[in-house]
Short mmCIF file of C-alpha atoms in Angstrom, two decimals:
data_model
loop_
_atom_site.label_atom_id
_atom_site.label_comp_id
_atom_site.label_asym_id
_atom_site.label_seq_id
_atom_site.Cartn_x
_atom_site.Cartn_y
_atom_site.Cartn_z
CA UNK A 1 25.26 -22.01 0.33
CA UNK A 2 28.07 -20.10 -0.52
CA UNK A 3 27.30 -18.63 -4.08
CA UNK A 4 23.63 -17.90 -2.84
CA UNK A 5 25.24 -15.70 0.04
CA UNK A 6 27.78 -14.07 -2.29
CA UNK A 7 24.55 -13.03 -4.98
CA UNK A 8 22.81 -11.47 -1.73
CA UNK A 9 26.06 -9.68 -0.80
CA UNK A 10 25.99 -8.49 -4.35
CA UNK A 11 22.77 -7.58 -4.70
CA UNK A 12 22.82 -5.90 -1.42
CA UNK A 13 25.45 -3.96 -2.52
CA UNK A 14 23.71 -2.87 -5.53
CA UNK A 15 21.33 -1.35 -2.83
CA UNK A 16 24.38 0.70 -1.39
CA UNK A 17 24.61 3.18 -4.57
CA UNK A 18 21.47 5.08 -3.79
CA UNK A 19 21.93 5.71 -0.03
CA UNK A 20 19.07 8.21 0.42
CA UNK A 21 16.89 5.28 -1.12
CA UNK A 22 18.12 3.20 1.65
CA UNK A 23 17.47 5.38 4.87
CA UNK A 24 14.07 6.29 3.67
CA UNK A 25 13.18 2.97 3.49
CA UNK A 26 13.60 2.55 7.46
CA UNK A 27 11.39 5.96 8.11
CA UNK A 28 8.71 3.97 5.63
CA UNK A 29 8.98 0.83 7.99
CA UNK A 30 8.30 2.94 10.89
CA UNK A 31 5.70 5.12 9.75
CA UNK A 32 3.67 1.62 8.84
CA UNK A 33 4.51 0.45 12.23
CA UNK A 34 3.08 3.78 14.00
CA UNK A 35 0.36 3.93 12.60
CA UNK A 36 -1.05 0.36 13.15
CA UNK A 37 -0.01 0.50 16.45
CA UNK A 38 -1.90 3.91 17.10
CA UNK A 39 -4.89 2.32 15.57
CA UNK A 40 -4.82 -0.14 18.05
CA UNK A 41 -3.69 1.58 21.22
CA UNK A 42 -7.41 3.61 19.90
CA UNK A 43 -9.15 0.42 20.08
CA UNK A 44 -8.03 -0.87 23.00
CA UNK A 45 -9.07 1.81 25.03
CA UNK A 46 -12.67 0.25 24.23
CA UNK A 47 -11.79 -3.39 24.90
CA UNK A 48 -10.09 -5.76 27.54
CA UNK A 49 -6.72 -6.29 25.27
CA UNK A 50 -3.56 -5.05 27.59
CA UNK A 51 -1.61 -1.84 25.97
CA UNK A 52 1.73 -4.02 26.15
CA UNK A 53 -0.12 -6.78 24.20
CA UNK A 54 -1.34 -5.23 21.71
CA UNK A 55 1.72 -3.08 20.96
CA UNK A 56 3.69 -6.19 20.98
CA UNK A 57 1.64 -8.02 19.19
CA UNK A 58 2.01 -5.71 15.93
CA UNK A 59 5.38 -5.30 16.65
CA UNK A 60 5.90 -8.74 16.56
CA UNK A 61 4.01 -9.93 13.34
CA UNK A 62 4.57 -6.75 11.11
CA UNK A 63 8.52 -7.94 12.08
CA UNK A 64 8.17 -11.50 10.84
CA UNK A 65 6.31 -10.11 7.90
CA UNK A 66 9.14 -7.69 7.25
CA UNK A 67 11.80 -10.17 7.69
CA UNK A 68 10.41 -13.24 5.67
CA UNK A 69 8.91 -11.16 2.97
CA UNK A 70 5.57 -12.68 3.76
CA UNK A 71 2.76 -9.83 2.90
CA UNK A 72 5.15 -7.33 1.24
CA UNK A 73 5.89 -10.43 -1.59
CA UNK A 74 8.79 -8.81 -2.38
CA UNK A 75 9.77 -12.51 -3.65
CA UNK A 76 7.04 -13.43 -5.55
CA UNK A 77 7.38 -9.87 -7.38
CA UNK A 78 10.71 -10.85 -8.67
CA UNK A 79 9.79 -13.97 -9.52
CA UNK A 80 7.12 -12.75 -11.47
CA UNK A 81 9.25 -9.87 -13.19
CA UNK A 82 12.10 -12.19 -13.83
CA UNK A 83 9.77 -14.43 -15.68
CA UNK A 84 7.77 -12.05 -17.40
CA UNK A 85 10.88 -9.96 -18.64
CA UNK A 86 12.75 -13.37 -20.17
CA UNK A 87 15.31 -12.78 -17.51
CA UNK A 88 14.93 -16.14 -16.25
CA UNK A 89 16.91 -16.85 -19.09
CA UNK A 90 20.26 -15.89 -17.26
CA UNK A 91 19.45 -18.21 -14.28
CA UNK A 92 17.88 -21.25 -15.84
CA UNK A 93 21.63 -21.52 -17.65
CA UNK A 94 23.81 -21.34 -14.43
CA UNK A 95 24.16 -24.22 -12.28
CA UNK A 96 22.35 -23.01 -9.22
CA UNK A 97 18.76 -23.48 -7.67
CA UNK A 98 16.86 -20.79 -9.30
CA UNK A 99 14.08 -20.17 -6.80
CA UNK A 100 17.00 -19.98 -4.05
CA UNK A 101 18.82 -17.81 -6.10
CA UNK A 102 16.30 -15.32 -6.11
CA UNK A 103 15.28 -15.62 -3.09
CA UNK A 104 18.90 -14.77 -1.82
CA UNK A 105 18.73 -11.95 -4.30
CA UNK A 106 15.59 -10.67 -3.24
CA UNK A 107 16.72 -10.96 0.50
CA UNK A 108 19.65 -8.78 -0.48
CA UNK A 109 17.79 -5.97 -1.93
CA UNK A 110 15.28 -5.87 1.08
CA UNK A 111 18.05 -6.21 3.87
CA UNK A 112 17.00 -2.74 5.12
CA UNK A 113 13.05 -4.70 5.88
CA UNK A 114 14.81 -7.47 7.11
CA UNK A 115 17.04 -5.42 9.69
CA UNK A 116 14.19 -3.28 10.85
CA UNK A 117 11.89 -6.45 11.14
CA UNK A 118 14.44 -8.22 13.14
CA UNK A 119 14.59 -4.90 15.52
CA UNK A 120 10.56 -4.40 15.84
CA UNK A 121 10.84 -8.23 16.67
CA UNK A 122 13.08 -7.63 19.38
CA UNK A 123 11.41 -4.82 20.94
CA UNK A 124 7.68 -6.29 20.41
CA UNK A 125 9.38 -9.41 22.45
CA UNK A 126 10.68 -7.12 25.13
CA UNK A 127 7.03 -5.18 25.37
CA UNK A 128 5.39 -8.57 25.36
CA UNK A 129 4.71 -9.87 29.52
CA UNK A 130 8.34 -11.69 30.28
CA UNK A 131 8.71 -14.34 27.43
CA UNK A 132 9.83 -18.11 28.93
CA UNK A 133 13.16 -19.56 27.08
CA UNK A 134 10.76 -22.80 26.29
CA UNK A 135 8.34 -20.03 24.15
CA UNK A 136 11.51 -18.47 22.90
CA UNK A 137 12.49 -21.40 21.37
CA UNK A 138 8.77 -22.31 19.98
CA UNK A 139 9.04 -18.92 18.40
CA UNK A 140 12.04 -19.64 16.52
CA UNK A 141 10.66 -23.14 15.63
CA UNK A 142 7.59 -20.99 14.17
CA UNK A 143 9.19 -18.58 12.62
CA UNK A 144 10.90 -21.33 11.00
CA UNK A 145 7.14 -22.46 9.70
CA UNK A 146 6.32 -18.51 8.88
CA UNK A 147 9.51 -18.67 6.16
CA UNK A 148 8.54 -21.66 4.49
CA UNK A 149 4.90 -20.32 4.15
CA UNK A 150 6.06 -16.98 3.25
CA UNK A 151 7.98 -18.45 0.65
CA UNK A 152 5.23 -20.48 -0.43
CA UNK A 153 2.87 -17.89 -0.83
CA UNK A 154 5.67 -15.76 -2.56
CA UNK A 155 6.36 -18.63 -5.02
CA UNK A 156 2.83 -19.06 -5.63
CA UNK A 157 3.10 -15.78 -7.52
CA UNK A 158 6.12 -17.09 -9.63
CA UNK A 159 4.39 -20.30 -9.79
CA UNK A 160 1.07 -18.48 -11.84
CA UNK A 161 3.16 -15.99 -14.09
CA UNK A 162 4.33 -19.10 -15.83
CA UNK A 163 0.34 -19.75 -16.62
CA UNK A 164 -1.27 -16.62 -17.04
CA UNK A 165 -0.19 -13.10 -18.37
CA UNK A 166 -1.35 -11.09 -15.60
CA UNK A 167 -1.15 -12.76 -12.51
CA UNK A 168 -1.87 -9.70 -10.35
CA UNK A 169 -5.51 -10.31 -9.99
CA UNK A 170 -5.52 -13.58 -8.26
CA UNK A 171 -2.60 -12.56 -6.20
CA UNK A 172 -4.28 -9.78 -5.02
CA UNK A 173 -7.02 -11.55 -3.89
CA UNK A 174 -4.83 -14.18 -2.07
CA UNK A 175 -2.92 -11.24 -0.70
CA UNK A 176 -6.25 -9.35 0.70
CA UNK A 177 -7.20 -12.55 2.44
CA UNK A 178 -3.71 -13.85 3.63
CA UNK A 179 -3.49 -10.31 4.98
CA UNK A 180 -6.64 -10.72 7.35
CA UNK A 181 -6.44 -14.55 7.85
CA UNK A 182 -3.10 -14.27 8.73
CA UNK A 183 -3.74 -11.65 11.90
CA UNK A 184 -1.95 -8.62 10.17
CA UNK A 185 -4.59 -6.30 9.87
CA UNK A 186 -6.48 -7.75 13.00
CA UNK A 187 -5.30 -10.42 15.35
CA UNK A 188 -7.45 -13.62 15.36
CA UNK A 189 -8.15 -13.37 19.15
CA UNK A 190 -10.88 -11.10 17.89
CA UNK A 191 -12.80 -13.43 15.56
CA UNK A 192 -16.05 -14.76 16.30
CA UNK A 193 -15.17 -18.16 18.05
CA UNK A 194 -16.79 -20.54 15.41
CA UNK A 195 -14.14 -18.31 12.57
CA UNK A 196 -11.23 -18.30 14.83
CA UNK A 197 -11.35 -22.06 15.01
CA UNK A 198 -11.32 -22.14 11.06
CA UNK A 199 -8.85 -19.60 10.85
CA UNK A 200 -6.37 -20.84 13.36
CA UNK A 201 -5.73 -23.84 11.94
CA UNK A 202 -5.45 -22.41 7.96
CA UNK A 203 -2.22 -22.13 6.20
CA UNK A 204 -2.29 -17.92 6.70
CA UNK A 205 -2.14 -18.08 10.71
CA UNK A 206 1.12 -19.93 9.94
CA UNK A 207 2.55 -17.05 8.48
CA UNK A 208 2.30 -14.45 11.76
CA UNK A 209 -0.49 -15.69 14.32
CA UNK A 210 1.17 -18.85 15.08
CA UNK A 211 4.49 -17.30 15.87
CA UNK A 212 2.89 -14.75 18.07
CA UNK A 213 0.66 -16.89 20.22
CA UNK A 214 3.92 -18.95 21.27
CA UNK A 215 4.82 -15.58 23.35
CA UNK A 216 1.30 -15.26 24.43
CA UNK A 217 0.74 -16.71 28.03
CA UNK A 218 -3.15 -16.62 27.19
CA UNK A 219 -3.16 -19.17 24.77
CA UNK A 220 -2.61 -22.61 26.18
CA UNK A 221 0.96 -24.71 25.29
CA UNK A 222 -1.13 -27.73 23.93
CA UNK A 223 -2.88 -25.75 21.71
CA UNK A 224 0.15 -23.76 20.36
CA UNK A 225 2.43 -26.93 19.49
CA UNK A 226 -1.25 -28.11 17.62
CA UNK A 227 -1.43 -24.97 15.68
CA UNK A 228 2.48 -25.11 15.05
CA UNK A 229 2.36 -28.74 13.63
CA UNK A 230 -0.53 -27.88 11.70
CA UNK A 231 1.23 -24.73 10.12
CA UNK A 232 4.53 -27.06 9.24
CA UNK A 233 2.24 -29.68 7.48
CA UNK A 234 0.85 -26.43 5.22
CA UNK A 235 4.27 -25.49 4.60
CA UNK A 236 5.81 -28.74 4.04
CA UNK A 237 2.43 -29.54 1.83
CA UNK A 238 2.31 -26.27 -0.08
CA UNK A 239 6.09 -26.53 -1.03
CA UNK A 240 5.67 -30.03 -2.70
CA UNK A 241 2.76 -28.87 -4.53
CA UNK A 242 4.21 -25.61 -5.95
CA UNK A 243 7.52 -27.54 -6.50
CA UNK A 244 5.64 -29.79 -8.93
CA UNK A 245 3.95 -26.72 -10.74
CA UNK A 246 7.00 -24.95 -10.86
CA UNK A 247 9.28 -27.77 -12.48
CA UNK A 248 6.31 -28.06 -15.11
CA UNK A 249 6.25 -24.35 -15.66
CA UNK A 250 10.02 -24.18 -16.06
CA UNK A 251 9.41 -26.70 -18.77
CA UNK A 252 7.08 -24.63 -20.16
CA UNK A 253 8.26 -21.59 -20.21
CA UNK A 254 9.81 -19.73 -23.63
CA UNK A 255 12.60 -17.67 -23.16
CA UNK A 256 14.21 -15.61 -26.28
CA UNK A 257 17.03 -17.13 -26.97
CA UNK A 258 16.62 -20.46 -25.71
CA UNK B 1 -9.85 42.08 -15.13
CA UNK B 2 -9.15 43.04 -18.79
CA UNK B 3 -11.27 40.78 -21.37
CA UNK B 4 -7.80 39.40 -22.82
CA UNK B 5 -7.26 38.30 -19.31
CA UNK B 6 -10.68 36.35 -18.88
CA UNK B 7 -9.99 35.11 -22.43
CA UNK B 8 -6.40 33.61 -21.49
CA UNK B 9 -7.72 31.74 -18.54
CA UNK B 10 -10.62 30.50 -20.77
CA UNK B 11 -7.87 29.13 -23.12
CA UNK B 12 -6.09 27.96 -20.53
CA UNK B 13 -8.50 25.86 -19.01
CA UNK B 14 -9.88 24.81 -22.68
CA UNK B 15 -6.51 23.28 -23.62
CA UNK B 16 -5.87 21.60 -20.66
CA UNK B 17 -9.48 20.27 -20.60
CA UNK B 18 -8.21 18.79 -24.23
CA UNK B 19 -4.78 17.02 -23.25
CA UNK B 20 -6.68 15.25 -20.85
CA UNK B 21 -9.53 14.14 -22.38
CA UNK B 22 -7.12 12.82 -24.87
CA UNK B 23 -4.84 11.49 -22.24
CA UNK B 24 -7.97 9.59 -21.13
CA UNK B 25 -8.83 8.12 -24.37
CA UNK B 26 -5.22 6.82 -25.46
CA UNK B 27 -4.72 5.22 -22.12
CA UNK B 28 -8.43 3.96 -22.42
CA UNK B 29 -7.18 1.76 -25.60
CA UNK B 30 -4.22 0.21 -23.62
CA UNK B 31 -6.28 -0.47 -20.71
CA UNK B 32 -9.13 -2.24 -22.67
CA UNK B 33 -5.86 -4.02 -24.38
CA UNK B 34 -5.76 -6.76 -21.62
CA UNK B 35 -8.92 -8.18 -20.68
CA UNK B 36 -7.98 -10.95 -18.01
CA UNK B 37 -6.02 -8.22 -16.33
CA UNK B 38 -9.32 -6.23 -16.17
CA UNK B 39 -11.56 -9.17 -14.59
CA UNK B 40 -8.20 -9.34 -12.23
CA UNK B 41 -8.56 -6.07 -11.35
CA UNK B 42 -12.08 -5.74 -10.37
CA UNK B 43 -11.48 -9.18 -8.19
CA UNK B 44 -8.55 -7.42 -6.68
CA UNK B 45 -10.68 -4.18 -5.65
CA UNK B 46 -13.67 -6.62 -4.91
CA UNK B 47 -11.87 -8.50 -2.68
CA UNK B 48 -9.42 -5.45 -1.11
CA UNK B 49 -13.48 -3.91 0.04
CA UNK B 50 -14.57 -7.28 1.24
CA UNK B 51 -11.52 -7.37 3.61
CA UNK B 52 -12.34 -4.29 4.72
CA UNK B 53 -15.59 -4.27 5.23
CA UNK B 54 -14.68 -7.60 7.39
CA UNK B 55 -12.32 -5.58 9.18
CA UNK B 56 -14.77 -3.07 10.52
CA UNK B 57 -17.35 -6.09 11.35
CA UNK B 58 -14.81 -7.71 13.34
CA UNK B 59 -13.46 -4.94 15.35
CA UNK B 60 -17.10 -3.49 15.87
CA UNK B 61 -18.33 -7.28 17.49
CA UNK B 62 -15.45 -5.97 19.70
CA UNK B 63 -15.96 -2.82 20.63
CA UNK B 64 -19.12 0.00 20.27
CA UNK B 65 -17.14 2.99 19.16
CA UNK B 66 -13.71 4.30 17.93
CA UNK B 67 -13.26 7.58 19.33
CA UNK B 68 -17.00 8.11 19.15
CA UNK B 69 -17.23 6.77 15.61
CA UNK B 70 -19.84 3.56 15.76
CA UNK B 71 -19.81 1.12 13.02
CA UNK B 72 -21.98 3.21 10.79
CA UNK B 73 -19.73 6.13 10.93
CA UNK B 74 -16.78 4.55 10.31
CA UNK B 75 -18.16 2.45 7.52
CA UNK B 76 -18.87 6.28 5.75
CA UNK B 77 -15.71 7.39 6.71
CA UNK B 78 -13.97 4.26 5.03
CA UNK B 79 -16.64 5.01 1.73
CA UNK B 80 -15.12 8.64 1.60
CA UNK B 81 -11.49 7.04 1.95
CA UNK B 82 -12.06 4.77 -0.90
CA UNK B 83 -13.62 7.20 -3.30
CA UNK B 84 -10.68 9.76 -2.67
CA UNK B 85 -8.11 6.57 -3.34
CA UNK B 86 -10.51 6.08 -6.94
CA UNK B 87 -10.50 9.48 -8.12
CA UNK B 88 -6.48 10.23 -7.37
CA UNK B 89 -5.42 7.08 -8.74
CA UNK B 90 -7.68 6.98 -11.97
CA UNK B 91 -6.31 11.08 -12.42
CA UNK B 92 -2.85 11.90 -11.31
CA UNK B 93 -1.35 9.50 -9.13
CA UNK B 94 -0.21 7.14 -12.10
CA UNK B 95 1.80 9.99 -13.89
CA UNK B 96 3.62 11.31 -10.37
CA UNK B 97 4.44 7.80 -8.97
CA UNK B 98 6.35 6.99 -12.45
CA UNK B 99 8.26 10.74 -12.66
CA UNK B 100 11.45 9.44 -10.95
CA UNK B 101 11.73 6.64 -13.85
CA UNK B 102 10.92 8.96 -16.45
CA UNK B 103 13.51 11.15 -15.20
CA UNK B 104 16.32 8.38 -15.00
CA UNK B 105 15.28 6.64 -18.42
CA UNK B 106 15.53 10.18 -20.48
CA UNK B 107 11.16 9.50 -20.69
CA UNK B 108 10.87 13.18 -18.90
CA UNK B 109 12.40 14.75 -21.73
CA UNK B 110 9.98 14.16 -24.00
CA UNK B 111 7.23 15.68 -21.98
CA UNK B 112 9.12 18.75 -22.09
CA UNK B 113 9.70 19.01 -25.54
CA UNK B 114 6.05 19.14 -25.58
CA UNK B 115 4.48 22.78 -25.73
CA UNK B 116 2.59 22.47 -22.77
CA UNK B 117 2.88 22.84 -18.89
CA UNK B 118 4.86 20.03 -17.98
CA UNK B 119 3.54 19.95 -14.21
CA UNK B 120 0.06 19.29 -15.68
CA UNK B 121 1.14 16.94 -18.72
CA UNK B 122 3.36 14.51 -16.20
CA UNK B 123 0.26 14.37 -13.75
CA UNK B 124 -2.58 13.49 -16.24
CA UNK B 125 -0.90 11.81 -18.92
CA UNK B 126 -1.09 8.50 -17.40
CA UNK B 127 -5.19 9.55 -16.63
CA UNK B 128 -6.94 6.39 -16.62
CA UNK B 129 -11.11 7.17 -15.80
CA UNK B 130 -12.09 3.66 -16.82
CA UNK B 131 -10.37 2.87 -13.52
CA UNK B 132 -13.18 4.48 -11.25
CA UNK B 133 -15.86 2.26 -13.41
CA UNK B 134 -13.75 -1.00 -13.86
CA UNK B 135 -12.48 -0.97 -10.23
CA UNK B 136 -14.21 1.59 -7.92
CA UNK B 137 -18.27 0.89 -8.87
CA UNK B 138 -18.80 -2.13 -7.74
CA UNK B 139 -16.81 -1.93 -4.11
CA UNK B 140 -18.21 1.45 -3.47
CA UNK B 141 -22.19 0.18 -4.54
CA UNK B 142 -21.40 -2.58 -1.63
CA UNK B 143 -19.88 -0.23 0.99
CA UNK B 144 -22.89 2.21 0.48
CA UNK B 145 -25.09 -0.64 0.41
CA UNK B 146 -24.35 -1.76 3.96
CA UNK B 147 -24.41 1.73 5.19
CA UNK B 148 -27.56 2.64 7.32
CA UNK B 149 -28.03 6.27 5.47
CA UNK B 150 -31.04 7.34 7.91
CA UNK B 151 -29.41 6.19 11.15
CA UNK B 152 -26.65 8.83 10.14
CA UNK B 153 -29.14 11.74 9.87
CA UNK B 154 -26.98 13.39 7.74
CA UNK B 155 -27.52 17.37 6.26
CA UNK B 156 -27.40 18.28 2.68
CA UNK B 157 -24.98 21.42 3.45
CA UNK B 158 -22.44 19.54 5.42
CA UNK B 159 -22.44 16.50 2.69
CA UNK B 160 -21.60 19.58 0.38
CA UNK B 161 -18.84 21.28 2.49
CA UNK B 162 -17.63 17.86 3.53
CA UNK B 163 -16.66 16.84 -0.48
CA UNK B 164 -15.63 20.32 -0.89
CA UNK B 165 -13.02 19.66 1.78
CA UNK B 166 -12.26 16.11 0.30
CA UNK B 167 -11.79 17.73 -3.50
CA UNK B 168 -9.24 20.12 -1.67
CA UNK B 169 -7.26 17.71 0.14
CA UNK B 170 -7.03 15.48 -3.11
CA UNK B 171 -5.70 19.12 -5.02
CA UNK B 172 -3.26 19.34 -1.54
CA UNK B 173 -1.87 15.85 -1.82
CA UNK B 174 -1.41 16.22 -5.47
CA UNK B 175 1.07 19.01 -4.25
CA UNK B 176 2.24 17.08 -1.74
CA UNK B 177 3.24 13.84 -3.82
CA UNK B 178 4.46 16.65 -6.50
CA UNK B 179 7.27 18.20 -3.92
CA UNK B 180 7.93 14.52 -3.09
CA UNK B 181 9.15 13.54 -6.33
CA UNK B 182 11.03 16.80 -6.69
CA UNK B 183 14.34 15.30 -5.34
CA UNK B 184 14.56 12.75 -7.87
CA UNK B 185 15.69 15.78 -10.48
CA UNK B 186 18.69 16.10 -8.15
CA UNK B 187 19.33 12.65 -6.43
CA UNK B 188 18.15 9.99 -9.27
CA UNK B 189 16.28 6.80 -8.08
CA UNK B 190 14.43 8.05 -4.58
CA UNK B 191 11.18 5.69 -4.77
CA UNK B 192 11.11 4.79 -1.16
CA UNK B 193 9.71 8.49 -0.58
CA UNK B 194 7.09 8.87 -2.57
CA UNK B 195 6.20 5.51 -1.02
CA UNK B 196 6.25 6.87 2.46
CA UNK B 197 3.76 9.45 1.64
CA UNK B 198 1.59 7.12 -0.42
CA UNK B 199 1.64 4.96 3.05
CA UNK B 200 1.17 7.82 5.34
CA UNK B 201 -2.04 9.09 2.80
CA UNK B 202 -2.80 5.43 3.16
CA UNK B 203 -2.95 5.54 6.69
CA UNK B 204 -4.28 8.38 7.54
CA UNK B 205 -7.38 7.85 4.91
CA UNK B 206 -8.65 4.46 5.97
CA UNK B 207 -7.26 3.47 9.35
CA UNK B 208 -7.43 6.49 11.86
CA UNK B 209 -10.42 8.87 12.29
CA UNK B 210 -9.57 12.62 13.08
CA UNK B 211 -10.23 12.82 16.53
CA UNK B 212 -8.03 9.70 16.99
CA UNK B 213 -4.81 11.52 16.03
CA UNK B 214 -3.08 13.00 18.88
CA UNK B 215 -2.21 16.92 18.92
CA UNK B 216 0.89 16.38 17.74
CA UNK B 217 0.19 14.57 14.44
CA UNK B 218 -3.23 16.41 13.73
CA UNK B 219 -1.01 19.45 13.68
CA UNK B 220 1.79 17.78 11.43
CA UNK B 221 -1.06 15.95 8.86
CA UNK B 222 -2.96 19.18 8.92
CA UNK B 223 -0.32 21.70 8.30
CA UNK B 224 2.70 19.97 7.28
CA UNK B 225 1.89 16.78 5.37
CA UNK B 226 -2.35 17.87 4.89
CA UNK B 227 -3.43 14.14 4.44
CA UNK B 228 -5.96 14.71 6.86
CA UNK B 229 -8.33 16.52 5.06
CA UNK B 230 -9.12 14.22 2.08
CA UNK B 231 -10.91 11.66 4.61
CA UNK B 232 -10.48 13.21 8.57
CA UNK B 233 -11.80 16.46 8.07
CA UNK B 234 -14.36 15.74 5.36
CA UNK B 235 -15.89 12.75 6.95
CA UNK B 236 -16.06 14.49 10.36
CA UNK B 237 -17.71 17.11 8.51
CA UNK B 238 -20.37 15.36 7.05
CA UNK B 239 -21.09 13.94 10.77
CA UNK B 240 -21.25 17.12 12.10
CA UNK B 241 -17.98 16.02 14.47
CA UNK B 242 -16.30 19.78 13.34
CA UNK B 243 -17.16 22.98 12.36
CA UNK B 244 -17.72 23.16 8.95
CA UNK B 245 -16.86 26.57 7.70
CA UNK B 246 -13.71 26.41 10.07
CA UNK B 247 -12.42 23.54 8.33
CA UNK B 248 -13.37 24.60 4.91
CA UNK B 249 -11.90 27.78 5.27
CA UNK B 250 -8.49 25.68 6.79
CA UNK B 251 -8.61 23.56 3.43
CA UNK B 252 -8.65 26.40 1.18
CA UNK B 253 -6.07 28.03 2.81
CA UNK B 254 -3.59 25.16 3.20
CA UNK B 255 -4.39 23.79 -0.70
CA UNK B 256 -3.42 27.46 -1.94
CA UNK B 257 0.05 27.33 0.16
CA UNK B 258 0.77 23.97 -1.08
CA UNK B 259 -0.32 24.83 -4.78
CA UNK B 260 1.75 27.68 -4.83
CA UNK B 261 4.72 25.95 -2.97
CA UNK B 262 4.27 23.05 -5.57
CA UNK B 263 4.36 25.33 -8.31
CA UNK B 264 7.26 27.03 -7.42
CA UNK B 265 9.31 24.37 -6.51
CA UNK B 266 8.76 22.68 -9.98
CA UNK B 267 9.58 25.34 -11.91
CA UNK B 268 13.15 25.61 -9.85
CA UNK B 269 13.45 22.02 -10.63
CA UNK B 270 12.88 22.22 -14.54
CA UNK B 271 15.01 24.77 -14.52
CA UNK B 272 18.12 22.74 -12.63
CA UNK B 273 16.83 19.64 -14.52
CA UNK B 274 19.99 18.53 -16.49
CA UNK B 275 18.56 15.59 -18.83
CA UNK B 276 19.53 11.97 -18.54
CA UNK B 277 19.30 11.46 -22.48
CA UNK B 278 21.49 15.21 -23.63
#
């Protein structure tokens, strides 16, 4: 693992060459969080959602999305560009796991987003009604599941790139569905009951809504645990399937010079 | 004004039109070279619009109005926002977005060698009107079909003034984006700045109606970052929630100010530009 952390470090140091870009990234994330919170504060004035919980909800979910690069899809974008440009050659010939290497490299480039996302999560948790130790432990476990599902979503883009010349269209479709079904745009508690029971057990809910639900005392513990187990199941299943197709894709891959 | 003055203006407009037309033709060939990408784009924008419509439906299952906008009015606001997006995206946005890259890799020098207004050519050389037809028509049609137009009771004059305000808003946004990318002439890669501006544009045109903004932010996004004219003011005027003439006059004044500011800053940047390749 040491070599991957070194990759992360070098990638991060690369970003410091453009300090202004660095600072403006922080402003960018804050602007997005502000507008989303503003819209929902208007909505909460006409519904029975408590003001603290809606602000806390969007801070936590946006934070998780940024930390694990779920809806920003930076990792997927890195995979796509690396495969299309042929730079994948440089990774294949080295004694490293290609996916892990690119993941840590992307993480290094996105360290600002990860840091700001973590701050959003901490502020969000503090805003939500008192959170028990048990909830926090469940939250951390749910974040692990969210991370794996985020990696799956991004890896899907990489796998698609092996099989199509332009995966953008399909990825954008999946991304729009994911943004709705994960609760990034709108809390799943707003959905009609019939739809909600389906979406809550989808792989997308495990990305954002399930981690948040561990902190929300209005959702029963048994339901949270069942959603958590299902999301872990989805994470393992999707990663297994994508791993198979990634290996097939690498065999299929033709790079100049190899 | 003398006749020669009119001729000059007329020549200027004619030359710009010819350049714009040729850029569209050239970019159309590029767009049509990748048919799978075209289908992908259609699917992508279609699903985005469906996701947006679903979002509004779910919100309005839980509330009856959002700062006085019912479901129908909110859909109209989204229609105005989406229309403006496709117009900006297909005409000048790409050209301005890629300017920092063009500066750092020396491609901007090629633009400067041409006997054209560099600001104009930078804006239009990536114009792709085809995008409106490929990506915009279907989502706009779907959005228009679910709006209860009769229920809105719109007045033609308000619609006309609203459209004019939206166009002026797009011009201001164009100038604002130019001002945003100008620091690239000195600082090199500064993509985050234009991304901030784009996110502010995205969020002011699609999420919050004009009346939902706190006063301080209304002032900021009217006078300092004039993004509210594109959708906020225009849809508010169309729906008779704001006075049409005061909004129009404000839009005209702000557009002129930002046009002059962008032009001056551009000229200053070009004067101080040191090429990456020479």
